[in-house]
Short mmCIF file of C-alpha atoms and ligand atoms in Angstrom, two decimals:
data_model
loop_
_atom_site.label_atom_id
_atom_site.label_comp_id
_atom_site.label_asym_id
_atom_site.label_seq_id
_atom_site.Cartn_x
_atom_site.Cartn_y
_atom_site.Cartn_z
CA UNK A 25 -0.13 0.20 0.21
CA UNK A 26 1.59 3.32 -0.74
CA UNK A 27 1.53 5.65 1.76
CA UNK A 28 -1.38 8.61 1.57
CA UNK A 29 -0.64 12.15 1.69
CA UNK A 30 -3.51 14.64 2.16
CA UNK A 31 -2.41 18.43 1.79
CA UNK A 32 -4.83 21.52 1.93
CA UNK A 33 -4.66 25.06 1.21
CA UNK A 34 -7.02 27.51 3.19
CA UNK A 35 -10.26 28.01 1.69
CA UNK A 36 -10.23 31.53 0.26
CA UNK A 37 -12.71 34.52 0.60
CA UNK A 38 -14.88 35.29 -2.28
CA UNK A 39 -14.95 38.77 -1.53
CA UNK A 40 -12.43 39.45 -4.65
CA UNK A 41 -10.05 37.99 -7.25
CA UNK A 42 -6.93 36.05 -6.06
CA UNK A 43 -3.60 38.13 -5.77
CA UNK A 44 -0.23 36.83 -5.74
CA UNK A 45 -0.29 36.30 -1.61
CA UNK A 46 -2.98 33.48 -2.01
CA UNK A 47 -1.07 32.59 -5.14
CA UNK A 48 2.07 32.04 -2.74
CA UNK A 49 0.25 29.89 -0.50
CA UNK A 50 -1.57 27.65 -3.20
CA UNK A 51 1.86 27.20 -5.17
CA UNK A 52 3.49 26.06 -2.25
CA UNK A 53 0.78 23.41 -1.15
CA UNK A 54 0.86 22.16 -5.06
CA UNK A 55 4.46 21.77 -5.11
CA UNK A 56 4.36 19.60 -1.73
CA UNK A 57 1.22 18.16 -3.71
CA UNK A 58 3.57 17.60 -6.56
CA UNK A 59 6.60 16.00 -4.44
CA UNK A 60 4.52 13.54 -2.64
CA UNK A 61 3.41 12.03 -5.67
CA UNK A 62 6.90 12.22 -7.04
CA UNK A 63 7.47 10.06 -3.82
CA UNK A 64 4.86 7.58 -5.24
CA UNK A 65 2.39 8.50 -2.36
CA UNK A 66 -1.17 8.60 -2.80
CA UNK A 67 -2.15 12.07 -2.91
CA UNK A 68 -5.17 14.27 -1.91
CA UNK A 69 -4.75 17.90 -2.32
CA UNK A 70 -7.70 20.22 -1.59
CA UNK A 71 -8.53 24.04 -2.29
CA UNK A 72 -11.28 26.27 -2.75
CA UNK A 73 -13.41 29.24 -1.92
CA UNK A 74 -14.92 30.38 1.49
CA UNK A 75 -18.43 31.70 0.47
CA UNK A 76 -20.71 32.59 3.59
CA UNK A 77 -20.67 35.03 6.32
CA UNK A 78 -21.21 38.92 6.83
CA UNK A 79 -18.18 39.49 5.15
CA UNK A 80 -19.12 38.07 1.71
CA UNK A 81 -22.70 39.36 2.35
CA UNK A 82 -21.20 43.27 2.71
CA UNK A 83 -19.17 42.69 -0.48
CA UNK A 84 -21.88 41.31 -2.39
CA UNK A 85 -24.17 44.48 -1.21
CA UNK A 86 -21.54 46.85 -2.14
CA UNK A 87 -21.59 45.71 -5.70
CA UNK A 88 -25.20 45.29 -5.63
CA UNK A 89 -25.31 41.74 -6.59
CA UNK A 90 -26.41 38.86 -4.05
CA UNK A 91 -23.87 36.94 -2.06
CA UNK A 92 -24.56 33.67 -4.14
CA UNK A 93 -23.64 35.65 -7.74
CA UNK A 94 -20.43 37.22 -6.17
CA UNK A 95 -19.31 33.39 -4.86
CA UNK A 96 -19.99 32.40 -8.30
CA UNK A 97 -18.19 35.15 -9.99
CA UNK A 98 -14.89 34.85 -7.72
CA UNK A 99 -14.83 31.18 -7.08
CA UNK A 100 -14.35 31.06 -10.87
CA UNK A 101 -11.71 33.55 -10.99
CA UNK A 102 -9.59 31.53 -8.18
CA UNK A 103 -10.29 28.22 -10.38
CA UNK A 104 -9.27 30.47 -13.11
CA UNK A 105 -6.18 31.66 -11.58
CA UNK A 106 -5.12 28.27 -10.44
CA UNK A 107 -5.05 26.79 -13.58
CA UNK A 108 -3.03 29.30 -15.20
CA UNK A 109 -0.55 28.60 -12.31
CA UNK A 110 -0.90 24.72 -13.17
CA UNK A 111 -2.40 23.69 -9.58
CA UNK A 112 -2.88 20.01 -9.63
CA UNK A 113 -5.82 20.07 -6.98
CA UNK A 114 -7.78 16.88 -6.67
CA UNK A 115 -11.04 18.83 -5.79
CA UNK A 116 -12.19 22.29 -5.53
CA UNK A 117 -14.76 22.76 -2.74
CA UNK A 118 -17.19 25.63 -2.22
CA UNK A 119 -18.54 25.93 1.38
CA UNK A 120 -22.03 26.60 -0.71
CA UNK A 121 -21.64 23.04 -2.21
CA UNK A 122 -24.83 21.04 -1.15
CA UNK A 123 -22.07 18.33 0.34
CA UNK A 124 -20.65 20.94 2.35
CA UNK A 125 -24.09 22.09 3.96
CA UNK A 126 -24.73 18.39 4.42
CA UNK A 127 -21.40 17.82 6.29
CA UNK A 128 -21.31 20.73 8.45
CA UNK A 129 -24.80 19.95 10.09
CA UNK A 130 -23.53 16.33 10.78
CA UNK A 131 -20.32 17.98 12.21
CA UNK A 132 -22.12 20.46 14.33
CA UNK A 133 -24.78 18.18 15.37
CA UNK A 134 -21.88 15.62 16.87
CA UNK A 135 -20.26 18.39 18.67
CA UNK A 136 -24.03 19.09 20.12
CA UNK A 137 -24.86 15.76 20.85
CA UNK A 138 -21.41 16.09 22.86
CA UNK A 139 -22.68 18.53 25.09
CA UNK A 140 -19.78 21.36 24.02
CA UNK A 141 -22.54 23.61 22.35
CA UNK A 142 -24.72 25.86 24.56
CA UNK A 143 -27.14 29.09 23.99
CA UNK A 144 -25.80 32.49 25.54
CA UNK A 145 -26.61 35.92 24.86
CA UNK A 146 -22.95 37.67 23.72
CA UNK A 147 -22.29 41.37 23.56
CA UNK A 148 -18.61 41.63 21.88
CA UNK A 149 -16.35 43.91 19.83
CA UNK A 150 -16.59 41.87 16.28
CA UNK A 151 -14.44 42.40 13.04
CA UNK A 152 -16.09 42.06 9.80
CA UNK A 153 -12.88 41.33 8.20
CA UNK A 154 -11.89 38.82 10.49
CA UNK A 155 -15.27 37.26 11.27
CA UNK A 156 -14.15 37.12 15.06
CA UNK A 157 -14.86 38.82 18.13
CA UNK A 158 -12.09 40.23 20.29
CA UNK A 159 -11.53 41.06 23.65
CA UNK A 160 -10.59 44.44 24.86
CA UNK A 161 -7.15 43.03 25.37
CA UNK A 162 -6.57 41.50 22.02
CA UNK A 163 -7.79 44.97 20.44
CA UNK A 164 -6.09 47.74 22.34
CA UNK A 165 -8.22 51.13 21.37
CA UNK A 166 -11.24 49.16 19.88
CA UNK A 167 -8.88 48.43 16.61
CA UNK A 168 -8.70 44.85 14.97
CA UNK A 169 -5.26 44.17 15.66
CA UNK A 170 -4.99 42.84 11.99
CA UNK A 171 -6.93 44.93 9.47
CA UNK A 172 -6.65 48.38 12.18
CA UNK A 173 -10.05 49.15 11.59
CA UNK A 174 -12.75 50.28 14.58
CA UNK A 175 -14.44 47.03 15.75
CA UNK A 176 -18.17 46.98 15.94
CA UNK A 177 -20.04 46.28 18.89
CA UNK A 178 -22.15 43.39 18.42
CA UNK A 179 -24.78 41.75 20.51
CA UNK A 180 -26.94 38.51 20.09
CA UNK A 181 -28.27 35.28 20.95
CA UNK A 182 -25.66 32.76 20.26
CA UNK A 183 -24.56 29.37 20.43
CA UNK A 184 -21.14 28.58 21.93
CA UNK A 185 -18.81 26.13 21.66
CA UNK A 186 -17.17 25.31 24.89
CA UNK A 187 -13.68 25.74 23.89
CA UNK A 188 -12.60 26.10 27.61
CA UNK A 189 -13.13 22.66 28.29
CA UNK A 190 -10.29 21.88 25.51
CA UNK A 191 -7.19 23.75 27.19
CA UNK A 192 -5.65 20.72 28.77
CA UNK A 193 -6.65 18.05 26.01
CA UNK A 194 -5.18 20.35 23.39
CA UNK A 195 -1.92 20.82 25.48
CA UNK A 196 -1.59 17.25 25.92
CA UNK A 197 -2.01 16.66 22.20
CA UNK A 198 0.77 19.28 21.21
CA UNK A 199 2.90 17.43 24.00
CA UNK A 200 2.25 14.23 22.15
CA UNK A 201 2.68 15.40 18.61
CA UNK A 202 5.78 18.02 18.41
CA UNK A 203 5.35 18.09 14.86
CA UNK A 204 1.36 19.44 15.02
CA UNK A 205 2.52 23.03 14.16
CA UNK A 206 5.48 23.93 12.28
CA UNK A 207 7.79 26.09 12.49
CA UNK A 208 8.52 26.00 16.01
CA UNK A 209 8.32 29.77 16.45
CA UNK A 210 4.65 28.97 15.56
CA UNK A 211 4.25 25.93 17.65
CA UNK A 212 5.27 28.14 20.65
CA UNK A 213 2.77 31.37 20.04
CA UNK A 214 -0.18 28.26 19.69
CA UNK A 215 1.08 26.83 23.15
CA UNK A 216 1.39 30.22 24.74
CA UNK A 217 -2.27 31.18 23.41
CA UNK A 218 -3.52 28.06 24.99
CA UNK A 219 -1.65 28.47 28.09
CA UNK A 220 -3.02 31.92 28.43
CA UNK A 221 -6.43 30.14 29.01
CA UNK A 222 -9.27 29.49 26.22
CA UNK A 223 -12.43 31.33 26.22
CA UNK A 224 -15.87 29.70 24.85
CA UNK A 225 -16.39 30.86 21.27
CA UNK A 226 -19.73 32.18 20.04
CA UNK A 227 -20.26 29.80 16.78
CA UNK A 228 -23.63 30.95 15.53
CA UNK A 229 -25.26 34.30 14.15
CA UNK A 230 -28.59 35.08 14.00
CA UNK A 231 -28.90 38.44 12.28
CA UNK A 232 -28.57 37.24 9.12
CA UNK A 233 -29.07 33.85 7.16
CA UNK A 234 -26.12 33.73 4.60
CA UNK A 235 -24.52 30.24 5.92
CA UNK A 236 -25.45 26.69 7.18
CA UNK A 237 -28.50 26.65 8.94
CA UNK A 238 -27.82 24.66 12.79
CA UNK A 239 -29.71 21.39 12.60
CA UNK A 240 -31.33 21.98 15.89
CA UNK A 241 -32.20 25.81 15.58
CA UNK A 242 -32.85 27.12 12.03
CA UNK A 243 -32.98 30.39 13.24
CA UNK A 244 -29.14 30.47 13.28
CA UNK A 245 -26.32 29.94 10.88
CA UNK A 246 -23.44 28.69 11.93
CA UNK A 247 -20.15 31.25 12.28
CA UNK A 248 -18.42 31.29 9.12
CA UNK A 249 -15.13 29.70 10.78
CA UNK A 250 -17.15 26.94 12.03
CA UNK A 251 -18.64 26.35 8.52
CA UNK A 252 -15.22 26.99 6.73
CA UNK A 253 -12.90 24.88 8.88
CA UNK A 254 -14.99 21.46 8.04
CA UNK A 255 -14.25 21.94 4.29
CA UNK A 256 -11.25 19.70 5.05
CA UNK A 257 -13.12 16.92 6.36
CA UNK A 258 -16.37 17.35 3.69
CA UNK A 259 -14.09 16.95 0.92
CA UNK A 260 -12.51 13.76 2.81
CA UNK A 261 -15.99 12.11 2.66
CA UNK A 262 -17.06 13.09 6.24
CA UNK A 263 -20.71 11.80 6.78
CA UNK A 264 -20.90 10.84 3.17
CA UNK A 265 -18.59 8.15 2.58
CA UNK A 266 -16.68 6.68 5.38
CA UNK A 267 -14.41 4.39 3.93
CA UNK A 268 -13.18 7.35 1.87
CA UNK A 269 -12.81 9.38 5.16
CA UNK A 270 -11.16 6.58 6.87
CA UNK A 271 -8.69 6.82 3.98
CA UNK A 272 -8.02 10.55 4.22
CA UNK A 273 -8.42 11.36 7.78
CA UNK A 274 -6.76 13.15 9.36
CA UNK A 275 -4.89 15.47 6.94
CA UNK A 276 -1.22 15.21 6.80
CA UNK A 277 -0.50 19.31 6.23
CA UNK A 278 -2.98 21.86 6.57
CA UNK A 279 -0.85 24.82 4.94
CA UNK A 280 -1.96 27.86 6.44
CA UNK A 281 -1.02 31.86 6.75
CA UNK A 282 0.39 32.94 9.90
CA UNK A 283 -2.76 35.00 10.30
CA UNK A 284 -5.08 32.03 10.59
CA UNK A 285 -3.15 29.96 12.78
CA UNK A 286 -4.99 30.17 15.79
CA UNK A 287 -8.44 28.99 13.89
CA UNK A 288 -6.44 25.99 12.50
CA UNK A 289 -4.10 25.00 15.59
CA UNK A 290 -6.28 25.94 18.23
CA UNK A 291 -10.27 26.11 17.63
CA UNK A 292 -10.22 23.18 15.03
CA UNK A 293 -8.63 20.37 16.47
CA UNK A 294 -10.72 21.24 19.69
CA UNK A 295 -13.59 20.95 17.44
CA UNK A 296 -12.43 17.92 15.88
CA UNK A 297 -12.02 16.48 19.51
CA UNK A 298 -15.55 17.23 20.38
CA UNK A 299 -16.83 15.72 17.47
CA UNK A 300 -15.00 12.80 18.29
CA UNK A 301 -12.28 13.04 15.32
CA UNK A 302 -8.67 13.05 15.19
CA UNK A 303 -6.84 16.58 15.00
CA UNK A 304 -4.75 17.39 11.44
CA UNK A 305 -1.11 15.83 11.68
CA UNK A 306 0.55 18.99 11.24
CA UNK A 307 -0.61 22.62 10.71
CA UNK A 308 2.19 24.71 8.53
CA UNK A 309 2.20 28.25 8.97
CA UNK A 310 4.03 30.49 6.04
CA UNK A 311 4.77 34.15 6.32
CA UNK A 312 3.09 36.76 4.53
CA UNK A 313 4.14 37.75 1.04
CA UNK A 314 4.60 41.51 1.23
CA UNK A 315 4.92 44.19 -1.52
CA UNK A 316 6.75 47.43 -0.65
CA UNK A 317 7.07 45.94 3.25
CA UNK A 318 2.90 45.96 3.41
CA UNK A 319 0.23 43.02 3.15
CA UNK A 320 -1.52 43.07 -0.06
CA UNK A 321 -4.90 44.53 0.78
CA UNK A 322 -7.47 46.61 -1.07
CA UNK A 323 -6.99 49.66 1.16
CA UNK A 324 -3.10 49.75 -0.04
CA UNK A 325 -4.21 49.27 -3.55
CA UNK A 326 -1.13 47.09 -4.01
CA UNK A 327 -2.71 43.65 -5.28
CA UNK A 328 -0.67 42.30 -7.82
CA UNK A 329 -2.52 39.36 -10.09
CA UNK A 330 -0.77 36.23 -10.47
CA UNK A 331 -1.82 36.72 -14.42
CA UNK A 332 0.01 39.49 -15.23
CA UNK A 333 3.39 37.71 -13.48
CA UNK A 334 2.79 34.71 -15.76
CA UNK A 335 2.40 36.79 -18.70
CA UNK A 336 5.43 38.54 -18.24
CA UNK A 337 7.67 35.64 -16.69
CA UNK A 338 5.86 32.58 -17.64
CA UNK A 339 4.20 29.99 -15.08
CA UNK A 340 7.15 28.08 -14.17
CA UNK A 341 9.22 31.34 -13.75
CA UNK A 342 6.61 32.43 -11.38
CA UNK A 343 6.13 29.10 -9.08
CA UNK A 344 9.81 28.95 -8.56
CA UNK A 345 10.05 32.45 -7.65
CA UNK A 346 7.23 32.19 -4.70
CA UNK A 347 9.18 28.63 -3.74
CA UNK A 348 12.95 29.69 -3.71
CA UNK A 349 12.61 33.47 -2.61
CA UNK A 350 10.72 33.13 0.06
CA UNK A 351 11.71 31.14 3.21
CA UNK A 352 8.98 29.03 4.37
CA UNK A 353 7.69 31.07 8.00
CA UNK A 354 9.19 34.37 7.83
CA UNK A 355 7.07 36.88 5.69
CA UNK A 356 9.08 37.92 2.32
CA UNK A 357 9.15 40.88 0.37
CA UNK A 358 7.88 40.91 -3.36
CA UNK A 359 9.34 43.15 -5.56
CA UNK A 360 9.52 42.85 -9.16
CA UNK A 361 13.50 44.12 -9.23
CA UNK A 362 13.77 41.07 -6.81
CA UNK A 363 11.76 38.69 -9.40
CA UNK A 364 13.72 39.79 -12.57
CA UNK A 365 17.13 39.11 -10.26
CA UNK A 366 16.14 36.03 -9.25
CA UNK A 367 14.82 34.98 -12.73
CA UNK A 368 18.20 35.78 -14.47
CA UNK A 369 20.43 34.29 -11.88
CA UNK A 370 18.35 31.05 -11.59
CA UNK A 371 16.70 30.63 -14.54
CA UNK A 372 18.51 32.10 -17.18
CA UNK A 373 22.12 32.10 -16.20
CA UNK A 374 21.98 28.72 -14.18
CA UNK A 375 19.73 26.35 -15.32
CA UNK A 376 18.79 27.74 -18.75
CA UNK A 377 22.50 27.82 -19.50
CA UNK A 378 23.61 24.43 -18.64
CA UNK A 379 20.35 23.05 -20.79
CA UNK A 380 21.61 25.06 -23.84
CA UNK A 381 25.43 24.15 -23.20
CA UNK A 382 24.61 20.60 -23.06
CA UNK A 383 22.35 20.59 -26.04
CA UNK A 384 24.82 22.78 -28.11
CA UNK A 385 27.91 20.61 -27.32
CA UNK A 386 26.27 17.41 -27.69
CA UNK A 387 25.23 18.91 -31.22
CA UNK A 388 28.46 19.85 -32.33
CA UNK A 389 30.54 17.08 -30.41
CA UNK A 390 28.49 13.76 -30.07
CA UNK A 391 26.20 14.24 -33.47
CA UNK A 392 23.57 15.24 -31.61
CA UNK A 393 22.91 11.78 -29.51
CA UNK A 394 23.26 12.15 -25.81
CA UNK A 395 26.04 9.72 -24.57
CA UNK A 396 25.68 7.95 -21.35
CA UNK A 397 26.83 9.00 -18.01
CA UNK A 398 30.20 7.51 -16.57
CA UNK A 399 29.88 5.28 -12.97
CA UNK A 400 31.79 7.11 -10.36
CA UNK A 401 31.56 10.52 -11.97
CA UNK A 402 32.36 13.59 -9.61
CA UNK A 403 28.99 14.77 -10.39
CA UNK A 404 27.22 11.36 -8.90
CA UNK A 405 28.10 12.21 -5.38
CA UNK A 406 26.63 15.63 -5.55
CA UNK A 407 23.50 14.20 -7.28
CA UNK A 408 22.82 11.81 -3.99
CA UNK A 409 23.75 14.83 -2.07
CA UNK A 410 21.08 16.88 -3.57
CA UNK A 411 18.42 14.03 -3.39
CA UNK A 412 18.79 13.67 0.15
CA UNK A 413 18.97 17.46 1.26
CA UNK A 414 15.85 17.93 -1.17
CA UNK A 415 14.04 15.17 0.42
CA UNK A 416 14.75 16.54 4.06
CA UNK A 417 13.77 19.99 2.93
CA UNK A 418 10.35 19.01 0.99
CA UNK A 419 9.81 17.07 4.27
CA UNK A 420 9.84 19.85 6.60
CA UNK A 421 8.42 21.67 4.77
CA UNK A 422 11.17 24.18 3.44
CA UNK A 423 10.58 24.58 0.04
CA UNK A 424 13.08 27.51 -0.56
CA UNK A 425 15.73 25.00 0.61
CA UNK A 426 15.05 22.04 -1.05
CA UNK A 427 15.33 24.23 -4.32
CA UNK A 428 18.48 25.66 -3.06
CA UNK A 429 20.08 21.92 -2.62
CA UNK A 430 18.60 21.49 -6.45
CA UNK A 431 20.39 23.99 -7.83
CA UNK A 432 23.74 23.19 -5.81
CA UNK A 433 23.54 20.48 -8.62
CA UNK A 434 22.94 22.55 -11.36
CA UNK A 435 25.82 24.84 -10.04
CA UNK A 436 28.27 21.67 -10.04
CA UNK A 437 27.11 20.56 -13.09
CA UNK A 438 28.21 24.20 -14.86
CA UNK A 439 31.53 24.10 -12.86
CA UNK A 440 32.39 20.57 -14.21
CA UNK A 441 31.55 21.85 -17.60
CA UNK A 442 34.07 24.98 -17.33
CA UNK A 443 36.54 22.59 -15.55
CA UNK A 444 36.43 20.16 -18.69
CA UNK A 445 35.80 22.36 -21.34
CA UNK A 446 34.24 19.85 -23.59
CA UNK A 447 33.58 22.59 -26.45
CA UNK A 448 37.67 22.95 -26.91
CA UNK A 449 38.10 18.93 -27.05
CA UNK A 450 38.24 16.63 -29.84
CA UNK A 451 35.08 14.37 -29.93
CA UNK A 452 35.92 11.23 -28.65
CA UNK A 453 35.29 9.09 -25.30
CA UNK A 454 36.46 12.04 -23.17
CA UNK A 455 33.64 14.43 -24.30
CA UNK A 456 31.16 11.83 -24.42
CA UNK A 457 31.85 11.02 -20.56
CA UNK A 458 31.56 14.47 -19.71
CA UNK A 459 28.56 15.02 -21.45
CA UNK A 460 26.81 11.77 -20.25
CA UNK A 461 27.39 13.04 -16.44
CA UNK A 462 25.96 16.65 -17.62
CA UNK A 463 22.90 14.92 -19.13
CA UNK A 464 22.26 12.75 -16.28
CA UNK A 465 22.76 15.82 -13.72
CA UNK A 466 20.25 17.62 -15.87
CA UNK A 467 17.80 14.50 -15.87
CA UNK A 468 18.13 14.50 -12.02
CA UNK A 469 17.41 18.43 -11.98
CA UNK A 470 14.43 18.18 -14.12
CA UNK A 471 13.15 15.31 -11.52
CA UNK A 472 13.80 17.29 -8.36
CA UNK A 473 12.86 20.73 -9.78
CA UNK A 474 9.45 19.26 -11.18
CA UNK A 475 7.59 20.40 -8.02
CA UNK A 476 7.97 23.61 -8.46
CA UNK A 477 8.12 23.98 -12.34
CA UNK A 478 6.53 20.97 -13.89
CA UNK A 479 6.28 22.53 -17.35
CA UNK A 480 9.34 23.30 -17.75
CA UNK A 481 10.87 19.96 -16.02
CA UNK A 482 9.12 18.30 -18.63
CA UNK A 483 10.14 20.44 -21.66
CA UNK A 484 13.95 19.65 -20.21
CA UNK A 485 13.09 15.87 -20.02
CA UNK A 486 11.65 15.86 -23.33
CA UNK A 487 14.78 17.74 -25.16
CA UNK A 488 16.85 15.03 -23.21
CA UNK A 489 15.44 12.55 -25.58
CA UNK A 490 13.57 10.80 -22.63
CA UNK A 491 10.06 9.39 -22.86
CA UNK A 492 6.93 10.46 -20.62
CA UNK A 493 7.56 13.16 -18.17
CA UNK A 494 9.43 13.50 -14.75
CA UNK A 495 6.47 13.56 -12.77
CA UNK A 496 5.52 10.37 -14.10
CA UNK A 497 8.78 8.91 -12.23
CA UNK A 498 9.19 7.82 -8.63
CA UNK A 499 11.96 8.65 -6.21
CA UNK A 500 14.25 7.95 -4.87
CA UNK A 501 14.61 5.17 -7.64
CA UNK A 502 14.09 7.75 -10.63
CA UNK A 503 16.99 10.04 -9.28
CA UNK A 504 19.74 7.34 -8.93
CA UNK A 505 22.92 7.97 -11.10
CA UNK A 506 22.95 6.65 -14.36
CA UNK A 507 19.11 6.66 -15.18
CA UNK A 508 20.05 8.30 -18.33
CA UNK A 509 20.61 5.56 -20.80
CA UNK A 510 22.69 7.33 -24.09
CA UNK A 511 21.89 6.81 -27.23
CA UNK A 512 18.86 9.64 -27.25
CA UNK A 513 18.52 12.09 -29.86
CA UNK A 514 19.03 15.63 -27.90
CA UNK A 515 17.38 18.70 -29.39
CA UNK A 516 18.71 22.01 -28.95
CA UNK A 517 15.92 24.32 -29.02
CA UNK A 518 15.43 27.99 -28.03
CA UNK A 519 16.53 29.39 -24.74
CA UNK A 520 13.99 27.97 -21.92
CA UNK A 521 14.47 31.23 -19.82
CA UNK A 522 15.54 34.09 -22.01
CA UNK A 523 17.47 36.47 -20.19
CA UNK A 524 15.51 39.70 -18.72
CA UNK A 525 16.84 43.33 -18.85
CA UNK A 526 17.10 44.68 -15.35
N1 MSP B 3 -11.14 32.17 4.23
C1 MSP B 3 -10.33 32.33 5.64
C2 MSP B 3 -9.76 30.71 5.56
C3 MSP B 3 -10.84 29.98 5.95
S1 MSP B 3 -9.63 28.34 5.89
C4 MSP B 3 -10.61 27.20 6.73
C5 MSP B 3 -9.20 33.29 5.00
N2 MSP B 3 -9.49 33.89 3.73
S2 MSP B 3 -8.32 34.52 2.86
O1 MSP B 3 -8.49 34.72 1.62
O2 MSP B 3 -8.39 35.87 3.65
O3 MSP B 3 -6.95 34.09 3.25
C6 MSP B 3 -6.70 32.92 2.85
C7 MSP B 3 -5.23 32.93 3.07
O4 MSP B 3 -4.28 33.64 2.05
C8 MSP B 3 -4.56 32.93 4.33
O5 MSP B 3 -3.88 31.65 4.67
C9 MSP B 3 -3.68 33.83 3.98
O6 MSP B 3 -2.87 34.19 5.19
C10 MSP B 3 -3.11 34.22 3.04
N3 MSP B 3 -3.23 35.14 2.59
C11 MSP B 3 -3.79 36.38 2.15
N4 MSP B 3 -2.97 37.47 1.90
C12 MSP B 3 -1.46 37.38 1.88
C13 MSP B 3 -0.15 37.63 1.24
N5 MSP B 3 0.15 38.62 1.05
N6 MSP B 3 0.96 36.55 1.49
C14 MSP B 3 0.70 35.55 2.02
N7 MSP B 3 -0.41 34.94 2.25
C15 MSP B 3 -1.47 35.76 2.19
O7 MSP B 3 -8.51 33.77 5.89
#
């Protein structure tokens, strides 16, 4: 039985079209999904859209459309952005899907039956952008700590989830599961928050009806987070297909931004425990992609659409940039200049140059037919190191380090060519040996870089004369030295990554 790997992105609010911050998150999840497929695992990769709640209602009102029309329109924009970015999700969930309403109701009923939901009157300071209440301590001056807008005083009769009951169980769970939150700085933040004392949370709204109605009291709809988080179990078959659910739950990796860690690593595991289900194995929180030092937002007018970057740089370069340029965890600054610099150094100069050199020399000195690599080549050990280091980094997950290890093989292969100067030598066994090694290094690079750049790597694979695609192969066996058989026609082709002017 192959191992299974279930990875999710957050589901995105349909208030607007996606920007590159959302793309950064989704590309990271996609690369993880692709890496695990490459390991021969059975992968389920889920993304989707979060379509209920006050925030969506207000956004729809402002546009003069119904919430459903706004959701339909923007869900489609997300879908097409993900297509453009070659996102390989296995499912796309919308919280307005009928299957989701059914699963949320089953889930709510399970928590209610467990005695963890109670009716109370509540008055509190609410941020519509977060769809969450804040205490005065958390929001000094009555301002949302994330959106820096005034909070609204709301009073409602609400059902409460008795989160306070789960303090110790959560602490015990994290004690037993050190990998439960990644990276460690976020784990500490989560533990600190739990140790600070957990308040019961309001989980229903009766002032509007854009949501999933509570099964035992249809005057209320579920709070949007109590509706959004269960998307991860709906798509795994919760309440509709027990066998499928047993296969896929718990999720292996919930990939989230740092702003929604509390929802995923405190509320969600407690909700699952209350319903008698297991918490996810790992919540991995990345930082924000900043533009000009700020988070992208409507008010800052600094949205960048993924499509604009794809048009300018190509899909592989955009994906590579997000994965390589931003380390997983801290915030990363995005700039056009930074993107051009990374593109020129990693893609045009390093990888592009290796590919075109190899193809040119094979054409001139080997009659266009790629020779086989040598056993014991100096590049063999480098390739083995790159594979081991990349494997460890993808597992953490640290995509930028995984790609750095992959690029080490590219740099060493270029250095090996420069040291041997096959372009100056007469055709013969010496040139063949060097070129076979370089072709083999490129083949291994195409495998290791394919989660980041699926199309470019498939094109390199094809130009080397190999059949199929790198993402049809299975690691680690496929990356063992000596896989390039030799005797294949190598195609020169035009530059894969033409240099950009700064
Ligand atoms: N709908 C909720 C998530 C529910 S998950 C059950 C939500 N949606 S969101 O559209 O506001 O944000 C979705 C994700 O995008 C979050 O993880 C957030 O961190 C991420 N990003 C939004 N802007 C971002 C950047 N500028 N940079 C990186 N990620 C960013 O929260």
